[in-house]
Amino acid sequence: WKLIGEDGVQKLQRQFSFPDFVSAMAFTQRVADLAEAEGHHPALLTEWGKVTVTWWTHKLDGLHQNDFICAARTDALIE
Amino acid sequence: WKLIGEDGVQKLQRQFSFPDFVSAMAFTQRVADLAEAEGHHPALLTEWGKVTVTWWTHKLDGLHQNDFICAARTDALIE
Protein backbone atom coordinates (compact mmCIF):
# COMPACT_ATOMS: atom_id res chain seq x y z
CA TRP A 1 0.00 0.00 0.00
CA LYS A 2 1.15 3.47 -0.69
CA LEU A 3 -0.01 6.69 0.80
CA ILE A 4 -1.26 9.04 -1.90
CA GLY A 5 -2.60 12.57 -1.85
CA GLU A 6 -5.53 13.20 -4.18
CA ASP A 7 -7.14 16.65 -4.23
CA GLY A 8 -5.50 17.28 -0.86
CA VAL A 9 -6.99 14.12 0.67
CA GLN A 10 -4.71 11.38 2.01
CA LYS A 11 -5.64 7.89 0.83
CA LEU A 12 -4.27 4.34 0.93
CA GLN A 13 -3.86 2.77 -2.49
CA ARG A 14 -2.67 -0.60 -3.78
CA GLN A 15 -2.71 -2.19 -7.22
CA PHE A 16 -3.32 -5.93 -7.50
CA SER A 17 -2.40 -7.90 -10.64
CA PHE A 18 -4.29 -10.75 -12.29
CA PRO A 19 -3.84 -12.90 -15.41
CA ASP A 20 -7.00 -11.60 -17.11
CA PHE A 21 -10.11 -9.43 -16.85
CA VAL A 22 -12.39 -12.06 -15.31
CA SER A 23 -9.96 -12.74 -12.43
CA ALA A 24 -9.61 -9.01 -11.83
CA MET A 25 -13.40 -8.59 -11.77
CA ALA A 26 -13.80 -11.54 -9.37
CA PHE A 27 -11.40 -9.81 -6.98
CA THR A 28 -13.30 -6.53 -7.34
CA GLN A 29 -16.48 -8.38 -6.31
CA ARG A 30 -14.75 -9.85 -3.26
CA VAL A 31 -13.54 -6.42 -2.15
CA ALA A 32 -17.06 -5.06 -2.77
CA ASP A 33 -18.49 -7.77 -0.53
CA LEU A 34 -15.94 -6.89 2.15
CA ALA A 35 -16.88 -3.22 1.79
CA GLU A 36 -20.56 -3.97 2.30
CA ALA A 37 -19.77 -6.13 5.34
CA GLU A 38 -17.65 -3.33 6.82
CA GLY A 39 -20.07 -0.57 5.88
CA HIS A 40 -17.04 1.25 4.45
CA HIS A 41 -16.57 1.70 0.72
CA PRO A 42 -13.37 2.12 -1.29
CA ALA A 43 -12.85 3.23 -4.87
CA LEU A 44 -12.33 0.14 -7.05
CA LEU A 45 -10.74 0.59 -10.44
CA THR A 46 -11.04 -2.60 -12.49
CA GLU A 47 -9.02 -2.95 -15.70
CA TRP A 48 -7.74 -5.87 -17.76
CA GLY A 49 -5.42 -7.77 -15.40
CA LYS A 50 -5.44 -5.28 -12.56
CA VAL A 51 -7.52 -3.79 -9.78
CA THR A 52 -6.58 -0.60 -7.97
CA VAL A 53 -8.13 -0.33 -4.50
CA THR A 54 -8.22 3.03 -2.71
CA TRP A 55 -9.38 3.41 0.88
CA TRP A 56 -10.04 6.67 2.72
CA THR A 57 -12.67 8.11 5.03
CA HIS A 58 -14.97 10.55 3.25
CA LYS A 59 -16.21 12.12 6.48
CA LEU A 60 -12.69 13.04 7.51
CA ASP A 61 -11.39 13.80 4.02
CA GLY A 62 -8.49 11.61 5.03
CA LEU A 63 -7.43 8.45 6.80
CA HIS A 64 -8.86 6.77 9.88
CA GLN A 65 -7.63 3.63 11.63
CA ASN A 66 -10.48 1.78 9.91
CA ASP A 67 -8.89 2.40 6.50
CA PHE A 68 -5.74 0.57 7.57
CA ILE A 69 -7.85 -2.31 8.90
CA CYS A 70 -9.77 -2.48 5.61
CA ALA A 71 -6.50 -2.43 3.65
CA ALA A 72 -5.24 -5.40 5.69
CA ARG A 73 -8.54 -7.23 5.13
CA THR A 74 -8.26 -6.55 1.39
CA ASP A 75 -4.82 -8.18 1.38
CA ALA A 76 -6.25 -11.19 3.22
CA LEU A 77 -8.67 -11.76 0.31
CA ILE A 78 -5.85 -12.77 -1.99
CA GLU A 79 -3.72 -14.78 0.43
CA TRP B 1 -20.29 10.32 -22.93
CA LYS B 2 -17.51 12.80 -23.06
CA LEU B 3 -14.30 12.64 -24.98
CA ILE B 4 -11.33 12.88 -22.64
CA GLY B 5 -7.61 12.95 -23.17
CA GLU B 6 -5.58 10.93 -20.67
CA ASP B 7 -1.80 10.76 -21.07
CA GLY B 8 -2.30 11.85 -24.68
CA VAL B 9 -4.79 9.06 -25.38
CA GLN B 10 -8.35 9.86 -26.45
CA LYS B 11 -11.01 7.95 -24.52
CA LEU B 12 -14.79 7.87 -24.11
CA GLN B 13 -15.95 8.32 -20.53
CA ARG B 14 -19.31 8.42 -18.79
CA GLN B 15 -20.31 8.43 -15.14
CA PHE B 16 -23.45 6.56 -14.07
CA SER B 17 -25.20 7.28 -10.75
CA PHE B 18 -26.84 4.82 -8.36
CA PRO B 19 -28.58 5.01 -4.98
CA ASP B 20 -25.95 2.93 -3.18
CA PHE B 21 -22.78 0.87 -3.46
CA VAL B 22 -24.46 -2.47 -4.16
CA SER B 23 -26.40 -1.07 -7.15
CA ALA B 24 -23.22 0.51 -8.48
CA MET B 25 -21.36 -2.79 -8.14
CA ALA B 26 -24.18 -4.69 -9.86
CA PHE B 27 -23.86 -2.33 -12.84
CA THR B 28 -20.08 -2.78 -12.86
CA GLN B 29 -20.64 -6.54 -13.10
CA ARG B 30 -23.03 -6.09 -16.02
CA VAL B 31 -20.54 -3.94 -17.90
CA ALA B 32 -17.83 -6.51 -17.11
CA ASP B 33 -20.04 -9.25 -18.59
CA LEU B 34 -20.57 -7.11 -21.70
CA ALA B 35 -16.81 -6.55 -21.93
CA GLU B 36 -16.11 -10.27 -21.81
CA ALA B 37 -18.77 -10.92 -24.45
CA GLU B 38 -17.25 -8.23 -26.70
CA GLY B 39 -13.66 -9.25 -26.02
CA HIS B 40 -13.02 -5.55 -25.35
CA HIS B 41 -12.31 -4.25 -21.85
CA PRO B 42 -12.94 -0.80 -20.38
CA ALA B 43 -11.69 0.74 -17.17
CA LEU B 44 -14.44 0.51 -14.54
CA LEU B 45 -14.22 2.77 -11.51
CA THR B 46 -16.74 1.70 -8.87
CA GLU B 47 -17.45 4.01 -5.94
CA TRP B 48 -20.36 4.49 -3.53
CA GLY B 49 -23.29 5.48 -5.76
CA LYS B 50 -21.39 5.82 -9.01
CA VAL B 51 -19.55 3.96 -11.73
CA THR B 52 -17.24 5.65 -14.22
CA VAL B 53 -16.82 3.68 -17.45
CA THR B 54 -13.95 4.48 -19.83
CA TRP B 55 -13.61 2.89 -23.26
CA TRP B 56 -10.63 3.14 -25.57
CA THR B 57 -8.57 0.85 -27.77
CA HIS B 58 -5.22 -0.01 -26.20
CA LYS B 59 -3.70 -1.18 -29.49
CA LEU B 60 -4.39 2.18 -31.12
CA ASP B 61 -3.78 4.30 -28.03
CA GLY B 62 -7.03 5.95 -28.97
CA LEU B 63 -10.55 5.41 -30.22
CA HIS B 64 -11.92 2.91 -32.72
CA GLN B 65 -15.48 2.52 -33.98
CA ASN B 66 -15.81 -0.42 -31.59
CA ASP B 67 -15.44 1.91 -28.59
CA PHE B 68 -18.49 3.90 -29.69
CA ILE B 69 -20.44 0.67 -30.15
CA CYS B 70 -19.42 -0.53 -26.68
CA ALA B 71 -20.41 2.84 -25.19
CA ALA B 72 -23.87 2.51 -26.76
CA ARG B 73 -24.16 -1.06 -25.46
CA THR B 74 -23.18 0.15 -21.98
CA ASP B 75 -26.02 2.68 -22.10
CA ALA B 76 -28.43 -0.07 -23.13
CA LEU B 77 -27.63 -1.93 -19.89
CA ILE B 78 -29.39 0.69 -17.82
CA GLU B 79 -32.32 1.46 -20.07
Tab-separated table of C-alpha atoms in Angstrom:
chain	number	residue	atom	x	y	z
A	1	TRP	CA	0.000	0.000	0.000
A	2	LYS	CA	1.153	3.466	-0.689
A	3	LEU	CA	-0.014	6.695	0.801
A	4	ILE	CA	-1.263	9.036	-1.900
A	5	GLY	CA	-2.598	12.570	-1.851
A	6	GLU	CA	-5.534	13.201	-4.181
A	7	ASP	CA	-7.139	16.648	-4.232
A	8	GLY	CA	-5.498	17.277	-0.865
A	9	VAL	CA	-6.987	14.116	0.667
A	10	GLN	CA	-4.710	11.379	2.011
A	11	LYS	CA	-5.640	7.890	0.826
A	12	LEU	CA	-4.268	4.340	0.932
A	13	GLN	CA	-3.861	2.769	-2.493
A	14	ARG	CA	-2.666	-0.596	-3.782
A	15	GLN	CA	-2.712	-2.192	-7.220
A	16	PHE	CA	-3.318	-5.934	-7.502
A	17	SER	CA	-2.395	-7.895	-10.643
A	18	PHE	CA	-4.288	-10.746	-12.290
A	19	PRO	CA	-3.844	-12.897	-15.408
A	20	ASP	CA	-7.001	-11.599	-17.112
A	21	PHE	CA	-10.109	-9.430	-16.851
A	22	VAL	CA	-12.389	-12.055	-15.311
A	23	SER	CA	-9.960	-12.739	-12.429
A	24	ALA	CA	-9.609	-9.011	-11.829
A	25	MET	CA	-13.398	-8.594	-11.769
A	26	ALA	CA	-13.799	-11.539	-9.373
A	27	PHE	CA	-11.403	-9.812	-6.975
A	28	THR	CA	-13.303	-6.531	-7.337
A	29	GLN	CA	-16.481	-8.378	-6.309
A	30	ARG	CA	-14.752	-9.848	-3.258
A	31	VAL	CA	-13.536	-6.418	-2.153
A	32	ALA	CA	-17.056	-5.058	-2.773
A	33	ASP	CA	-18.491	-7.770	-0.532
A	34	LEU	CA	-15.936	-6.889	2.155
A	35	ALA	CA	-16.876	-3.219	1.794
A	36	GLU	CA	-20.555	-3.966	2.304
A	37	ALA	CA	-19.772	-6.133	5.337
A	38	GLU	CA	-17.650	-3.334	6.820
A	39	GLY	CA	-20.068	-0.569	5.884
A	40	HIS	CA	-17.044	1.247	4.446
A	41	HIS	CA	-16.567	1.704	0.718
A	42	PRO	CA	-13.368	2.120	-1.291
A	43	ALA	CA	-12.849	3.226	-4.875
A	44	LEU	CA	-12.327	0.139	-7.045
A	45	LEU	CA	-10.737	0.593	-10.445
A	46	THR	CA	-11.041	-2.598	-12.494
A	47	GLU	CA	-9.024	-2.946	-15.704
A	48	TRP	CA	-7.744	-5.870	-17.760
A	49	GLY	CA	-5.419	-7.766	-15.403
A	50	LYS	CA	-5.439	-5.281	-12.559
A	51	VAL	CA	-7.521	-3.791	-9.782
A	52	THR	CA	-6.579	-0.600	-7.974
A	53	VAL	CA	-8.127	-0.332	-4.505
A	54	THR	CA	-8.222	3.034	-2.713
A	55	TRP	CA	-9.376	3.412	0.884
A	56	TRP	CA	-10.044	6.669	2.721
A	57	THR	CA	-12.668	8.106	5.026
A	58	HIS	CA	-14.971	10.554	3.248
A	59	LYS	CA	-16.210	12.117	6.484
A	60	LEU	CA	-12.694	13.044	7.511
A	61	ASP	CA	-11.386	13.800	4.021
A	62	GLY	CA	-8.486	11.612	5.034
A	63	LEU	CA	-7.426	8.450	6.797
A	64	HIS	CA	-8.861	6.769	9.876
A	65	GLN	CA	-7.629	3.631	11.635
A	66	ASN	CA	-10.478	1.785	9.909
A	67	ASP	CA	-8.886	2.397	6.504
A	68	PHE	CA	-5.738	0.570	7.572
A	69	ILE	CA	-7.847	-2.314	8.896
A	70	CYS	CA	-9.772	-2.484	5.614
A	71	ALA	CA	-6.500	-2.432	3.655
A	72	ALA	CA	-5.237	-5.400	5.688
A	73	ARG	CA	-8.544	-7.227	5.132
A	74	THR	CA	-8.264	-6.545	1.391
A	75	ASP	CA	-4.823	-8.182	1.381
A	76	ALA	CA	-6.251	-11.188	3.220
A	77	LEU	CA	-8.674	-11.759	0.310
A	78	ILE	CA	-5.849	-12.774	-1.992
A	79	GLU	CA	-3.721	-14.782	0.432
B	1	TRP	CA	-20.293	10.323	-22.927
B	2	LYS	CA	-17.507	12.796	-23.058
B	3	LEU	CA	-14.304	12.644	-24.976
B	4	ILE	CA	-11.332	12.878	-22.640
B	5	GLY	CA	-7.611	12.946	-23.173
B	6	GLU	CA	-5.577	10.933	-20.672
B	7	ASP	CA	-1.804	10.757	-21.070
B	8	GLY	CA	-2.301	11.849	-24.676
B	9	VAL	CA	-4.792	9.059	-25.383
B	10	GLN	CA	-8.354	9.862	-26.449
B	11	LYS	CA	-11.012	7.947	-24.523
B	12	LEU	CA	-14.795	7.873	-24.112
B	13	GLN	CA	-15.946	8.317	-20.534
B	14	ARG	CA	-19.306	8.419	-18.788
B	15	GLN	CA	-20.313	8.433	-15.137
B	16	PHE	CA	-23.454	6.558	-14.069
B	17	SER	CA	-25.204	7.283	-10.749
B	18	PHE	CA	-26.841	4.818	-8.364
B	19	PRO	CA	-28.579	5.014	-4.981
B	20	ASP	CA	-25.949	2.932	-3.178
B	21	PHE	CA	-22.778	0.867	-3.457
B	22	VAL	CA	-24.464	-2.469	-4.156
B	23	SER	CA	-26.401	-1.065	-7.146
B	24	ALA	CA	-23.223	0.510	-8.477
B	25	MET	CA	-21.358	-2.791	-8.136
B	26	ALA	CA	-24.176	-4.690	-9.856
B	27	PHE	CA	-23.864	-2.333	-12.836
B	28	THR	CA	-20.080	-2.780	-12.864
B	29	GLN	CA	-20.638	-6.540	-13.099
B	30	ARG	CA	-23.034	-6.087	-16.019
B	31	VAL	CA	-20.538	-3.938	-17.898
B	32	ALA	CA	-17.834	-6.512	-17.110
B	33	ASP	CA	-20.041	-9.253	-18.586
B	34	LEU	CA	-20.568	-7.113	-21.697
B	35	ALA	CA	-16.809	-6.545	-21.931
B	36	GLU	CA	-16.112	-10.268	-21.813
B	37	ALA	CA	-18.768	-10.925	-24.447
B	38	GLU	CA	-17.247	-8.233	-26.699
B	39	GLY	CA	-13.658	-9.251	-26.019
B	40	HIS	CA	-13.015	-5.549	-25.349
B	41	HIS	CA	-12.314	-4.250	-21.853
B	42	PRO	CA	-12.941	-0.803	-20.384
B	43	ALA	CA	-11.691	0.744	-17.174
B	44	LEU	CA	-14.437	0.509	-14.536
B	45	LEU	CA	-14.221	2.766	-11.508
B	46	THR	CA	-16.740	1.696	-8.872
B	47	GLU	CA	-17.455	4.011	-5.945
B	48	TRP	CA	-20.357	4.493	-3.533
B	49	GLY	CA	-23.290	5.480	-5.764
B	50	LYS	CA	-21.386	5.821	-9.014
B	51	VAL	CA	-19.548	3.956	-11.729
B	52	THR	CA	-17.241	5.648	-14.224
B	53	VAL	CA	-16.821	3.677	-17.452
B	54	THR	CA	-13.949	4.477	-19.833
B	55	TRP	CA	-13.614	2.892	-23.256
B	56	TRP	CA	-10.635	3.144	-25.575
B	57	THR	CA	-8.570	0.851	-27.765
B	58	HIS	CA	-5.222	-0.013	-26.204
B	59	LYS	CA	-3.703	-1.184	-29.486
B	60	LEU	CA	-4.388	2.177	-31.116
B	61	ASP	CA	-3.779	4.299	-28.027
B	62	GLY	CA	-7.029	5.949	-28.967
B	63	LEU	CA	-10.552	5.410	-30.221
B	64	HIS	CA	-11.918	2.908	-32.716
B	65	GLN	CA	-15.480	2.524	-33.975
B	66	ASN	CA	-15.809	-0.418	-31.586
B	67	ASP	CA	-15.441	1.908	-28.590
B	68	PHE	CA	-18.487	3.898	-29.689
B	69	ILE	CA	-20.442	0.668	-30.148
B	70	CYS	CA	-19.421	-0.532	-26.680
B	71	ALA	CA	-20.411	2.841	-25.192
B	72	ALA	CA	-23.874	2.511	-26.760
B	73	ARG	CA	-24.162	-1.062	-25.459
B	74	THR	CA	-23.176	0.150	-21.982
B	75	ASP	CA	-26.024	2.683	-22.099
B	76	ALA	CA	-28.428	-0.073	-23.131
B	77	LEU	CA	-27.625	-1.935	-19.894
B	78	ILE	CA	-29.387	0.686	-17.821
B	79	GLU	CA	-32.325	1.456	-20.075
